[in-house]
Tab-separated table of C-alpha atoms and ligand atoms in Angstrom:
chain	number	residue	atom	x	y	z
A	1	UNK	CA	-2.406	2.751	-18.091
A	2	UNK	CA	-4.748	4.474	-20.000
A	3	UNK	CA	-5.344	5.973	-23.424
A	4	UNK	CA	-6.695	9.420	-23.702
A	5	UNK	CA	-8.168	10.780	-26.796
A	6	UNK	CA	-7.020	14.132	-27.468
A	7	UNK	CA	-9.394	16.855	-28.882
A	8	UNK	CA	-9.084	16.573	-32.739
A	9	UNK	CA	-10.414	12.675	-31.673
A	10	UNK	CA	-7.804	11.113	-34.152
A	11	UNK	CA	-4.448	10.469	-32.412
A	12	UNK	CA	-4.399	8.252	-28.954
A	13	UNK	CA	-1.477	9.025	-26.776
A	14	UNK	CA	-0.619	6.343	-23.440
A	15	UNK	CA	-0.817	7.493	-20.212
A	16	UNK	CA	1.767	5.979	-17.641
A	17	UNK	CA	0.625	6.346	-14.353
A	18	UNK	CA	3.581	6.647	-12.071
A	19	UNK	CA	2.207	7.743	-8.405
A	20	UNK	CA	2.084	6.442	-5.137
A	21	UNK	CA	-1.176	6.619	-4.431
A	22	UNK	CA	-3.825	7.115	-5.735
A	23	UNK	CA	-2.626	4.965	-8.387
A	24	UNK	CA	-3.474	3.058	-11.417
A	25	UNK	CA	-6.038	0.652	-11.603
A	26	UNK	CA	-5.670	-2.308	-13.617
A	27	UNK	CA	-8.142	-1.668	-17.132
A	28	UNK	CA	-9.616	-4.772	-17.011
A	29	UNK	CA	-11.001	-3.405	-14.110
A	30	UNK	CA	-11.965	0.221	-15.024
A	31	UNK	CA	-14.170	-0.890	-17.986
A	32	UNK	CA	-16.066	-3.796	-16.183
A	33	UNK	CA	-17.141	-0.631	-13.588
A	34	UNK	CA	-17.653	1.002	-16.408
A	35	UNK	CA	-20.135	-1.292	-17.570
A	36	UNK	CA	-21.822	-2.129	-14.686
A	37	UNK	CA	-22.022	1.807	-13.060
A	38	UNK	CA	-25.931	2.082	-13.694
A	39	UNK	CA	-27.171	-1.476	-13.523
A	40	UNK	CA	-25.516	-3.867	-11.311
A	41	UNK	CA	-26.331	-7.117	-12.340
A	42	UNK	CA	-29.769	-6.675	-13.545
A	43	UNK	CA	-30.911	-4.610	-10.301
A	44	UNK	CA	-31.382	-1.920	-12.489
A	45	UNK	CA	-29.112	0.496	-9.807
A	46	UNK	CA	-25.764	1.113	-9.093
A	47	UNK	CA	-23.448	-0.751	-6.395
A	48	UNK	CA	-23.308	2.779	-5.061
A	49	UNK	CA	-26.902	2.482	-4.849
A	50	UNK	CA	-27.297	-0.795	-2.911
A	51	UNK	CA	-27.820	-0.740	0.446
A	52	UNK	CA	-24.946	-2.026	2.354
A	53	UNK	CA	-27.576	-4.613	4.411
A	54	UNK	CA	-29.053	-6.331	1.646
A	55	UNK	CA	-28.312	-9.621	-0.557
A	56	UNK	CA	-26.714	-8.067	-3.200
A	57	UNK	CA	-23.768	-6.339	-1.656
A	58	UNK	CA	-23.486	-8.962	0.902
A	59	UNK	CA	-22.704	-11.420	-1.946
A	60	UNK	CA	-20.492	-8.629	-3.656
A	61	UNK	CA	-19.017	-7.908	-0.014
A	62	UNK	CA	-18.486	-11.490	0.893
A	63	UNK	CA	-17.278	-12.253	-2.624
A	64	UNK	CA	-14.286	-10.078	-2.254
A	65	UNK	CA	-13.300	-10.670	1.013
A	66	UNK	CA	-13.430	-14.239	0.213
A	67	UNK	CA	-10.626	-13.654	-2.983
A	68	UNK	CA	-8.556	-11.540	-0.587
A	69	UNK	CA	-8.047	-13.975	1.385
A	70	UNK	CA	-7.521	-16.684	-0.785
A	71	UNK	CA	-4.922	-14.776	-2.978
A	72	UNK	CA	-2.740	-13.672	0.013
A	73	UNK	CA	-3.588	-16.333	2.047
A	74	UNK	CA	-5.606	-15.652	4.980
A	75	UNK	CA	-5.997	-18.259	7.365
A	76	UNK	CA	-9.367	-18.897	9.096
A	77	UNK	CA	-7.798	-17.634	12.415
A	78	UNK	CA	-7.430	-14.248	11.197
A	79	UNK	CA	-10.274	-11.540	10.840
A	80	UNK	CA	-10.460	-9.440	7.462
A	81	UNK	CA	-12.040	-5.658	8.217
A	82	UNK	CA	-13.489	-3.558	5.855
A	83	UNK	CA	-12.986	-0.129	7.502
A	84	UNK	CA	-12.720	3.748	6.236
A	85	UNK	CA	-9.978	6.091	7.843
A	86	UNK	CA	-7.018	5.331	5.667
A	87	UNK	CA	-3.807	3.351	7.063
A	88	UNK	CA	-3.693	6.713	9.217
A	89	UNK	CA	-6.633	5.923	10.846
A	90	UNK	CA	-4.774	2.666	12.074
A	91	UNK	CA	-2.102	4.464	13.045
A	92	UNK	CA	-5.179	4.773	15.807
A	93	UNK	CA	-6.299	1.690	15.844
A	94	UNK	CA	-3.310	-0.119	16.396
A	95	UNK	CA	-2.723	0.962	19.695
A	96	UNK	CA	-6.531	1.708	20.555
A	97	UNK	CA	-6.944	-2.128	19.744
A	98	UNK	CA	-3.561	-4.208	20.485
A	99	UNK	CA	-2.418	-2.186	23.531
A	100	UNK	CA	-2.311	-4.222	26.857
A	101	UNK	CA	-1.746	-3.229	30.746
A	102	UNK	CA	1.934	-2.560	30.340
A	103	UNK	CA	1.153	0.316	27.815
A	104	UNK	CA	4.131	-0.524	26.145
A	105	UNK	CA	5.220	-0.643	22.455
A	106	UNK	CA	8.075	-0.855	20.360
A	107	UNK	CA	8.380	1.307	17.047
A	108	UNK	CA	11.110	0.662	14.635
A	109	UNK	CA	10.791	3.403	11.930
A	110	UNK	CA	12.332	3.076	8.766
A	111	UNK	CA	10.695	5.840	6.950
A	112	UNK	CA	8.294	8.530	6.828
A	113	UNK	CA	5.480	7.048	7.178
A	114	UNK	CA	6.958	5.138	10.528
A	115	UNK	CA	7.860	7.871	12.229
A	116	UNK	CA	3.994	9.359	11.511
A	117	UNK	CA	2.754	6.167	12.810
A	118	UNK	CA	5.088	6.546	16.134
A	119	UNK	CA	3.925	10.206	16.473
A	120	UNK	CA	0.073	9.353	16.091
A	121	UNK	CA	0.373	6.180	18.714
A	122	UNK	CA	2.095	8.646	20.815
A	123	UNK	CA	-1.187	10.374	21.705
A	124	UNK	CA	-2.634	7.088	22.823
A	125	UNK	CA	0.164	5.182	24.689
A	126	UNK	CA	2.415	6.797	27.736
A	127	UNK	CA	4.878	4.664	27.090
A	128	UNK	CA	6.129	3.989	23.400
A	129	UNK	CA	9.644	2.446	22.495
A	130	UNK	CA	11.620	3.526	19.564
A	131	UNK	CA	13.518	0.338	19.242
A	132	UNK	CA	15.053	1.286	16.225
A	133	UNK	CA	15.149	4.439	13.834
A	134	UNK	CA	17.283	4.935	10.405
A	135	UNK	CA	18.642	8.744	9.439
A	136	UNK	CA	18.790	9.229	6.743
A	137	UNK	CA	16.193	6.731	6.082
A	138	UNK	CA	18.286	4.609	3.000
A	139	UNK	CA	18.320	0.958	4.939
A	140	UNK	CA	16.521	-1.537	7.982
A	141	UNK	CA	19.038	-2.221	10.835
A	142	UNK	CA	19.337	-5.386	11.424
A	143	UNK	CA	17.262	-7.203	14.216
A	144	UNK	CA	20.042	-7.609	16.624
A	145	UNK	CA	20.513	-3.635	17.218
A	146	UNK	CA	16.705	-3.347	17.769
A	147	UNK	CA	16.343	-2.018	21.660
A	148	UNK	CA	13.560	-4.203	22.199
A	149	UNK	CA	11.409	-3.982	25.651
A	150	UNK	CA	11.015	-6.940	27.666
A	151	UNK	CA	6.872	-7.219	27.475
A	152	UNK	CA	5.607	-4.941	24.604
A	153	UNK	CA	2.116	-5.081	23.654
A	154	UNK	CA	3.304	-5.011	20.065
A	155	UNK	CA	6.197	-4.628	17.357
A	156	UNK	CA	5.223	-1.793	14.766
A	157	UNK	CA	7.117	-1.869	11.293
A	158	UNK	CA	6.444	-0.242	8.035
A	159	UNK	CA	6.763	-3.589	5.961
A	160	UNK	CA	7.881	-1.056	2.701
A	161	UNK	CA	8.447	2.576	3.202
A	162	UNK	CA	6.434	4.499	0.179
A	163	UNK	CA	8.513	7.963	0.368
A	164	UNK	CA	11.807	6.780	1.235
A	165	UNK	CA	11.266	3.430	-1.104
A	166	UNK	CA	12.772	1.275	2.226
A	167	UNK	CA	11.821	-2.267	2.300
A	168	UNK	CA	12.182	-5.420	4.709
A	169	UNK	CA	13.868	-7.424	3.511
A	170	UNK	CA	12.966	-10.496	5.825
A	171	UNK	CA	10.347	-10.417	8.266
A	172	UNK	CA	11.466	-9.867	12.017
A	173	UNK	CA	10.825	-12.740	14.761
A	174	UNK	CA	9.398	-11.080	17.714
A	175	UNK	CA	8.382	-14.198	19.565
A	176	UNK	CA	5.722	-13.937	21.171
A	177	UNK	CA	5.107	-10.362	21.050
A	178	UNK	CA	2.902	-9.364	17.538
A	179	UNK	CA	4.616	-8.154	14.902
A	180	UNK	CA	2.221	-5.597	13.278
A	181	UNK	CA	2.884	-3.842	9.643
A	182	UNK	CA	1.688	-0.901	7.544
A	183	UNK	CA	1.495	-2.922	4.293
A	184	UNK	CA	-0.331	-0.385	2.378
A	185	UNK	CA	2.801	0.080	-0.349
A	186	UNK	CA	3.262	-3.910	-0.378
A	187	UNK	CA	0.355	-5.952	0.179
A	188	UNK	CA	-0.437	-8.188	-2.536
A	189	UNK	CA	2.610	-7.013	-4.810
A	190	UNK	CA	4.571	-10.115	-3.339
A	191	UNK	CA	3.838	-13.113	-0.641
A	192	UNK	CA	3.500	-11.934	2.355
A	193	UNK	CA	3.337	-15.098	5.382
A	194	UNK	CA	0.293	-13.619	7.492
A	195	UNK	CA	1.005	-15.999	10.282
A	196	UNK	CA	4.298	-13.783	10.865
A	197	UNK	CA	1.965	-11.045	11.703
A	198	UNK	CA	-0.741	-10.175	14.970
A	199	UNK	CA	-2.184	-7.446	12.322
A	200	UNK	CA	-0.942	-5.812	8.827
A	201	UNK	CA	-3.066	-3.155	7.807
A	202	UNK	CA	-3.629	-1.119	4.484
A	203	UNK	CA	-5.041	2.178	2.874
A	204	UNK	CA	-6.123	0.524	-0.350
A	205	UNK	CA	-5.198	3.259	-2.925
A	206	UNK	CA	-2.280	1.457	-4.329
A	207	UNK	CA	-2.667	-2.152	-4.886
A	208	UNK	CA	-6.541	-3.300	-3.588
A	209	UNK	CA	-8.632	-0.400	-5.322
A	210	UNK	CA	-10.139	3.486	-4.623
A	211	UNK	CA	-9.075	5.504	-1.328
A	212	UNK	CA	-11.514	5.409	1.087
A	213	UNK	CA	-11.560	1.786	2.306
A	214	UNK	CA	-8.822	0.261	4.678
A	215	UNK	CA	-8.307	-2.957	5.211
A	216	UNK	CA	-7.133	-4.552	8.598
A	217	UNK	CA	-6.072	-8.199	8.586
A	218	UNK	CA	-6.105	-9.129	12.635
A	219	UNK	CA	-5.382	-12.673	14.281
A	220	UNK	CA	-8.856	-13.518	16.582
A	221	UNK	CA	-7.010	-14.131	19.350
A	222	UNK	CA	-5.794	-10.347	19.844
A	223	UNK	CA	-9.419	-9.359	19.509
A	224	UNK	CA	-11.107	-8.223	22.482
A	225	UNK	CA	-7.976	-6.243	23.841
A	226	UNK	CA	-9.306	-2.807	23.128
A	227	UNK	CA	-9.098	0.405	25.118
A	228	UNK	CA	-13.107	0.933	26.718
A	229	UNK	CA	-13.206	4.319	25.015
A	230	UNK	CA	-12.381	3.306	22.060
A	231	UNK	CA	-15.036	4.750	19.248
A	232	UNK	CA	-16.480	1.871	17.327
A	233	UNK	CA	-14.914	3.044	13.948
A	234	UNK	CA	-11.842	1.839	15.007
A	235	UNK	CA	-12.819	-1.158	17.374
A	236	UNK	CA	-11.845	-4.034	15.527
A	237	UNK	CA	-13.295	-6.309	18.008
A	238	UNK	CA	-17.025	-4.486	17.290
A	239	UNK	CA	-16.153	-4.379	13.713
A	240	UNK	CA	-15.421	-8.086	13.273
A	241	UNK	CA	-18.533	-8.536	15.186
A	242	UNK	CA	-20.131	-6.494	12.936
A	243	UNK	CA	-18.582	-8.010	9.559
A	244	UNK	CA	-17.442	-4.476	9.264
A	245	UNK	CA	-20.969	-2.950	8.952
A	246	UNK	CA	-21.478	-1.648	12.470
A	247	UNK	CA	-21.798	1.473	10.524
A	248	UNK	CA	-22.536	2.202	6.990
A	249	UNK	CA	-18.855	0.674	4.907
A	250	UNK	CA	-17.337	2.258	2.114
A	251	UNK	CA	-19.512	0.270	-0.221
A	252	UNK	CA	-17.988	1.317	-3.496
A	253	UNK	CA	-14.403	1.040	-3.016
A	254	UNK	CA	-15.015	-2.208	-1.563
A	255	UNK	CA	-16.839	-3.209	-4.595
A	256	UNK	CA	-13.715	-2.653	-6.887
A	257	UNK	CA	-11.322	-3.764	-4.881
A	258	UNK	CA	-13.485	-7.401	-5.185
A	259	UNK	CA	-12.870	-6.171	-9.322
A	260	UNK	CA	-9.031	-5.724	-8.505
A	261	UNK	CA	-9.026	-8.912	-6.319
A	262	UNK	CA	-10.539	-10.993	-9.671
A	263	UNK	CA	-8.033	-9.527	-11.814
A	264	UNK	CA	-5.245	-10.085	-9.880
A	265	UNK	CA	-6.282	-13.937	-9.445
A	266	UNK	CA	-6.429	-13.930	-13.263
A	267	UNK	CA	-2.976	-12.992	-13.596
A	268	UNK	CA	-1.357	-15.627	-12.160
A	269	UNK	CA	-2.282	-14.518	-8.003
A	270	UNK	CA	0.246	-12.877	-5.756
A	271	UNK	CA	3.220	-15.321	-7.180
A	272	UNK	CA	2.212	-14.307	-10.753
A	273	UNK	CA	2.581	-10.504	-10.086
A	274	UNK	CA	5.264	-10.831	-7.834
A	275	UNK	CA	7.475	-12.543	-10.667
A	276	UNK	CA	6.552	-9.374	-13.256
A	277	UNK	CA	6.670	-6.984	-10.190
A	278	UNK	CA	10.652	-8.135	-9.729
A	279	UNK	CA	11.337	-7.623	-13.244
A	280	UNK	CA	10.000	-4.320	-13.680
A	281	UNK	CA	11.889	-3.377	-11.046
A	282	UNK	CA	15.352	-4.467	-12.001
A	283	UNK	CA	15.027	-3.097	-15.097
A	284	UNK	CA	14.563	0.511	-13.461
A	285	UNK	CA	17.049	-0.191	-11.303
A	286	UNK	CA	19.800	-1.607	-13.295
A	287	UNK	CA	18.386	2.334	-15.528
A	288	UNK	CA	19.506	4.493	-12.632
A	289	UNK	CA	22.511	2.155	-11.395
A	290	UNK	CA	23.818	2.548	-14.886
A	291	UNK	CA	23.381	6.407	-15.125
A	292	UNK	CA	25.604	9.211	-14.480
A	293	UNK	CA	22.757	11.768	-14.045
A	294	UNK	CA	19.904	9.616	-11.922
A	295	UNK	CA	20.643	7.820	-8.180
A	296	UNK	CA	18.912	6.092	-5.428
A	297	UNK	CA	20.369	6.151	-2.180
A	298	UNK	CA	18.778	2.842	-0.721
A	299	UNK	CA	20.779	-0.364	0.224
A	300	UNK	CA	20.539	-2.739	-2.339
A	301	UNK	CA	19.046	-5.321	-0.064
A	302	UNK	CA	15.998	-2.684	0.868
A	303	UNK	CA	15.322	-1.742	-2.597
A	304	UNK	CA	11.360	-1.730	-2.814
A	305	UNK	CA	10.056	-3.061	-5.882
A	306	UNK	CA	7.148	-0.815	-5.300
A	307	UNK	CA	8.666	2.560	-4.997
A	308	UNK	CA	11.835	3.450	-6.607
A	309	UNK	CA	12.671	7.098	-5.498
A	310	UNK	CA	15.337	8.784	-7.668
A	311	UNK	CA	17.151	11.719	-7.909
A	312	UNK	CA	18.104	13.907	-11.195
A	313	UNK	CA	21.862	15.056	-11.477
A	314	UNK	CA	20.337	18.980	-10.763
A	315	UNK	CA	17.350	20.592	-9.931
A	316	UNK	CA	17.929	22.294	-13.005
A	317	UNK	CA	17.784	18.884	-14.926
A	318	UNK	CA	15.286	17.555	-12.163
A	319	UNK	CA	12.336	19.862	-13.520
A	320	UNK	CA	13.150	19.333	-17.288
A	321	UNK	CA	12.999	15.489	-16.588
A	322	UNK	CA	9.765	15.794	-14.693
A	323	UNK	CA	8.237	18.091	-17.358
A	324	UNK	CA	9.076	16.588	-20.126
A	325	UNK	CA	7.855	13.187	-18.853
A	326	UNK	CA	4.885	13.965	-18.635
A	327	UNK	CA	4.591	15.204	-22.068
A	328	UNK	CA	5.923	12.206	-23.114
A	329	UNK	CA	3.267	10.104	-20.847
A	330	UNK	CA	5.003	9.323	-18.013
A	331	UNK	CA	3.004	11.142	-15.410
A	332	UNK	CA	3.018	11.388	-11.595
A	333	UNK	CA	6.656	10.857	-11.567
A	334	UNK	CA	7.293	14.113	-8.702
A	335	UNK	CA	8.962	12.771	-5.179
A	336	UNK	CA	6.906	13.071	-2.274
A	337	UNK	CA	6.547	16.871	-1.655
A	338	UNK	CA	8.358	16.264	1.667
A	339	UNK	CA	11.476	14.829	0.072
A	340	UNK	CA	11.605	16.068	-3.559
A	341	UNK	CA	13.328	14.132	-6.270
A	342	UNK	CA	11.733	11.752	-8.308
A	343	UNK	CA	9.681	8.634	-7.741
A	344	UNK	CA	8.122	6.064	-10.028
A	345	UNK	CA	5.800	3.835	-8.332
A	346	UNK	CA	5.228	0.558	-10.067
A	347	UNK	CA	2.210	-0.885	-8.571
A	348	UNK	CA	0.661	-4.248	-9.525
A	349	UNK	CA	-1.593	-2.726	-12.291
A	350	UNK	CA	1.354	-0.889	-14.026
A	351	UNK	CA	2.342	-2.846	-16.724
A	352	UNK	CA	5.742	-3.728	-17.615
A	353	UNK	CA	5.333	-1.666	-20.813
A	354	UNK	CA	5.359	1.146	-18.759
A	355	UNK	CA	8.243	0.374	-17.168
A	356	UNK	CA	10.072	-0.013	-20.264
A	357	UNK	CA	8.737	3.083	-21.619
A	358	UNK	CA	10.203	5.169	-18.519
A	359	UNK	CA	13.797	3.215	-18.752
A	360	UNK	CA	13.755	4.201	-22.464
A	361	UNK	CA	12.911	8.175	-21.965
A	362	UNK	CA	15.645	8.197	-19.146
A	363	UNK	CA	17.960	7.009	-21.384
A	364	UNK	CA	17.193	9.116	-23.935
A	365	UNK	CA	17.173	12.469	-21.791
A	366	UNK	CA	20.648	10.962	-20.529
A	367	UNK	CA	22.094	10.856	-23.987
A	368	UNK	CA	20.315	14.733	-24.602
A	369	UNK	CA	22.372	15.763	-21.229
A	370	UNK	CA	24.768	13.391	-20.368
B	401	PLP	C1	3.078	3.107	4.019
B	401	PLP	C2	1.976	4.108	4.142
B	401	PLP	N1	1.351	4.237	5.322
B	401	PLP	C3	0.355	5.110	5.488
B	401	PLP	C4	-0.069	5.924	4.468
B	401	PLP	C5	-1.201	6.875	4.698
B	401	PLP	O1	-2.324	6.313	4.151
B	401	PLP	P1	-3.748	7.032	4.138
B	401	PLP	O2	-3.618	8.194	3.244
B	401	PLP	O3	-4.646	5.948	3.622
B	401	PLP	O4	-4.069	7.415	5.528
B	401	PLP	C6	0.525	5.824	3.216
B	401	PLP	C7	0.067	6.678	2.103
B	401	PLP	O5	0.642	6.795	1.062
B	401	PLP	C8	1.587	4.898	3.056
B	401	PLP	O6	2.191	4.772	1.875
């Protein structure tokens, strides 16, 4: 949320920022980086200023890897990595790292952003398994109709879909084989049980801090599996060596996210939001459910409480909503080009006011139309 001061400096209007990604930052945060842009600290330069090797960002570095893993939790037996390359970049990594001499893995895509992460590990790995794949993607099939193989190197989910707004609504047991998620639409929005997990990985643009930084959350022991030719930007093992500096990290973003991580401890930790999170999204919910002019297609059981994709009654009625949204405030509220529609995202730093303010306009433009 923010307020924006038009030109004639006297009235304020609120800004609701509804996107995926980039997305909006909790306040709190904003103005503390505000403050401290030119003079970390008394170092008289900025954190974008500070080289990545010495004490300061070390501390700052350290200091928000340490909340991360405190407000998830982490256990000790899992590496944290800094990295750059977006959750795309894992897409990568994944099978560059976690890959073993069967060169099999099992996919089940639920979404958009599953199927791109089957395609990309595709270029890496001869033989990849789709062991399960939803059309239209409204719902996750159940475990039992997964075609798992018989010695996969790894399981690959999409723990919450961010186009299709698909989540899971239980975590899969894969035995002994590593479960690994795309959490970058989830993590810390709700508990998540790490130890359920080999890896979860995230592009932090939606609920850590800036684009640019990714993090990867890896148990030790599945270190030292990757491929030889395997550049060191996405070797985890060489990373986690490296405490994720084997080349220069995205210093900055990793610097607010430590802001984001504070804030989030301050309100209550992942339990705290996770109670609000729920409750902003029944309330949008129980808007559409209870509308004649807006739907969502999704199973009730893999509703996200992240993303809440919606359609308008026409297209006709689909561009007046979106326009006059944003006139009203209530901005970022297109679908994903690829899908159209509409879709409010309702990430950990958008409040519940906003929320309320969105359920209130729909109503309203349903009364105009209805
Ligand atoms: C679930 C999911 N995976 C992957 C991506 C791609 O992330 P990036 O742009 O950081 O590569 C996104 C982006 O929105 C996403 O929501």
């Amino acid at each position: 949320m923010s307020q924006i001061i038009q030109s004639d400096q006297i009235s304020t209007k609120t800004i609701y920022n509804f996107s995926a990604g980039p997305s909006v930052l909790p306040a709190p945060v904003l103005r503390q980086a505000q403050e401290e842009l030119t003079d970390w600290r008394g170092t008289g330069m900025s954190v974008m200023e500070l080289s990545h090797r010495g004490k300061d960002f070390i501390s700052i570095a350290e200091d928000s890897e340490a909340r991360l893993r405190a407000l998830m939790p982490i256990p000790d037996s899992y590496k944290v990595l800094f990295l750059q390359g977006g959750a795309t970049g894992q897409f990568v990594g994944v099978p560059a790292n976690l890959s073993t001499a069967s060169g099999v893995a099992d996919y089940v895509i639920t979404g958009q952003w599953g199927q791109k992460a089957y395609a990309e590990a595709s270029k890496y790995l001869d033989k990849l398994n789709v062991a399960a794949r939803t059309d239209p993607h409204t719902y996750v099939p159940p475990q039992g109709e997964w075609r798992l193989s018989r010695n996969a190197a790894y399981v690959h989910i999409t723990l919450n879909e961010t186009v299709n707004g698909v989540v899971f609504d239980q975590v899969p047991d894969t035995g002994d084989v590593p479960l690994v998620a795309d959490v970058s639409s989830i993590i810390l929005s709700e508990p998540i049980d790490v130890t359920k997990f080999g890896a979860l990985y995230a592009g932090a643009q939606k609920n850590i801090g800036p684009a640019g930084l990714t993090v990867v959350i890896v148990r030790e022991d599945l270190l030292a599996r990757t491929r030889p030719r395997t550049p060191q930007v996405w070797d985890w093992y060489a990373m986690a060596k490296a405490g994720s500096m084997l080349n220069t990290p995205p210093t900055y973003a990793w610097y607010i996210a430590g802001l984001v991580f504070a804030w989030l401890q301050d309100e209550g930790g992942v339990p705290g939001i996770a109670e609000v999170n729920r409750r902003k999204a029944e309330k949008l919910y129980a808007a559409i459910d209870g509308s004649s002019l807006f739907a969502n297609p999704v199973a009730l059981a893999n509703r996200s409480r992240m993303n809440v994709p919606f359609t308008v009654a026409t297209d006709e009625l689909e561009r007046e909503f979106l326009a006059k949204a944003k006139d009203a405030g209530l901005v970022n509220l297109e679908g994903h080009r690829s899908v159209g529609g509409a879709r409010a995202s309702l990430y950990n730093a958008m409040p519940e006011a906003g929320v309320d303010a969105l359920v209130a306009f729909m109503k309203e433009f349903e009364n105009a139309h209805g």
